[in-house]
C-alpha positions as a printed Julia matrix, in Angstrom:
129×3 Matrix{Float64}:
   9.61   15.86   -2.18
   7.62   12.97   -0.48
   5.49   16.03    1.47
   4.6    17.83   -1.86
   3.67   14.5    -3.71
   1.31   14.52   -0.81
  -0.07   17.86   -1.25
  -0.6    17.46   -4.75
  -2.72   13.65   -4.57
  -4.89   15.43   -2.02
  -5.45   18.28   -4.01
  -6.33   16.16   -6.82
  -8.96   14.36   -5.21
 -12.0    16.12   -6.51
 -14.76   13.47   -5.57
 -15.11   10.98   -2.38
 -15.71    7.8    -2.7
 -17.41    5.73   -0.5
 -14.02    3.54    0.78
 -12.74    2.59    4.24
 -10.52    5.15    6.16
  -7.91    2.35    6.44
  -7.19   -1.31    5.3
  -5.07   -4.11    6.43
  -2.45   -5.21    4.29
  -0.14   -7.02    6.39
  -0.13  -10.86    7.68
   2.36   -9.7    10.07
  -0.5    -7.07   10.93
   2.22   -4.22   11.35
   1.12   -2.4     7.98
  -1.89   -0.64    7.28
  -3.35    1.04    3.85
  -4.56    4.91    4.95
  -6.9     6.25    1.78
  -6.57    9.3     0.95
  -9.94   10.1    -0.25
 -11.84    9.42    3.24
  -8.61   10.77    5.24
  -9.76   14.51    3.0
 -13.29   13.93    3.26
 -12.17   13.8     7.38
 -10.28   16.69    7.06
  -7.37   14.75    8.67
  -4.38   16.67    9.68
  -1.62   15.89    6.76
   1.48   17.1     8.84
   0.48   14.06   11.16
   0.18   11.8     8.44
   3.24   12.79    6.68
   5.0    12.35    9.52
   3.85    9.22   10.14
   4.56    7.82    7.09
   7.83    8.97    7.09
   8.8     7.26   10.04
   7.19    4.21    9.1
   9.93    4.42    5.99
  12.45    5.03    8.59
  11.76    1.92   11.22
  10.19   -0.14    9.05
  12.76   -2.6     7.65
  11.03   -5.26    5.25
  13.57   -8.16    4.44
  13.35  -11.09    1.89
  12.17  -13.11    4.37
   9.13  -11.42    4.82
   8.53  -10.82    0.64
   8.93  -14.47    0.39
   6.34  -15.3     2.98
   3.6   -12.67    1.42
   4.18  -14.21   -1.94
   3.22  -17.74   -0.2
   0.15  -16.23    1.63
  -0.6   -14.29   -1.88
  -0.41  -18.14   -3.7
  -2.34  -19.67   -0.95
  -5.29  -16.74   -1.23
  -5.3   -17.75   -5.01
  -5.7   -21.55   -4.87
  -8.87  -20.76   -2.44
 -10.25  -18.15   -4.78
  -9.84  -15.71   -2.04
  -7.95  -13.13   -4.57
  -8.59  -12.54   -8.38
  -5.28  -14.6    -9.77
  -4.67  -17.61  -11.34
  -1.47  -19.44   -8.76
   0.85  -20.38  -11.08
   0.88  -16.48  -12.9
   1.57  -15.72   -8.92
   4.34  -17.94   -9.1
   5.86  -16.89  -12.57
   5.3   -13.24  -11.43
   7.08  -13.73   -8.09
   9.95  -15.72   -9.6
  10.91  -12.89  -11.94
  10.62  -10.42   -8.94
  12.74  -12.66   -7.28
  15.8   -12.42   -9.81
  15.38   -8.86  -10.31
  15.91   -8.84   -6.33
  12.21   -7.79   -5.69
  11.94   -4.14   -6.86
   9.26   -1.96   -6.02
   6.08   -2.96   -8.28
   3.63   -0.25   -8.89
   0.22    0.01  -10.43
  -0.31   -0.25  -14.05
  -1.62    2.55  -16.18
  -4.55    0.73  -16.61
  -5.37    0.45  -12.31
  -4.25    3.83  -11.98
  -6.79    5.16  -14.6
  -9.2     3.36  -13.14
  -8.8     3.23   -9.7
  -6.83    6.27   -8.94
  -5.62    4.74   -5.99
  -4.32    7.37   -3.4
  -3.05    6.19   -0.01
   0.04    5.64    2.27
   1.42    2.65    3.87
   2.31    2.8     7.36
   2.93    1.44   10.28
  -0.63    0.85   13.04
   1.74    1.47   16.04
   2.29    5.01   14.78
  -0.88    5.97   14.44
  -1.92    9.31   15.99
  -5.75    8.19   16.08
């Protein structure tokens, strides 16, 4: 199911935009973003990236630990203006992740319509380039 979710985002991208290949999203500097609009536009093999991010979801073992520590770097970014959000909605949002045992949070409608993000997490020691 994950391949053909795949399939489909890449067939739906229709126009490139002018973003970066890949983008670090990890303090830890074990995760990377791959876009999917550049990786098409580079006619990148998507049997390599599939598998790639599939073992990323199979090694890769987040814990609260680490949640806990990204929500402190995400309040720290905010008090020095380095990210778009005010700290204490950080910390109100991240205490009611918290108790609900921190789910998986996904874009809102409104992002996705305007965005149309499209990418993959995985891990930079898997990378095949």
């Amino acid at each position: 199911m994950a391949y053909t979710k795949l399939i489909e985002e890449l067939e739906n991208i229709n126009k490139f935009n002018a973003i970066p290949l890949q983008e670090d999203i990890d303090p830890a500097d074990q995760l990377i973003r791959i876009n999917l609009n550049p990786y098409k536009q580079r006619d990148g093999n998507i049997d390599e990236l599939f598998d790639t991010f599939f073992r990323t979801s199979q090694i890769f073992c987040s814990n609260v630990e680490n949640v806990k520590n990204y929500f402190e770097q995400a309040i720290h970014a905010a008090k020095n203006n380095s990210i778009p959000f005010d700290p204490d909605e950080l910390r109100t949002f991240f205490k009611l992740k918290k108790s609900q045992n921190f789910p998986a949070v996904h874009h809102s409608d409104i992002y996705r319509k305007s965005y149309q993000p499209a990418y993959r997490i995985v891990l930079k020691e898997l990378l095949y380039y």
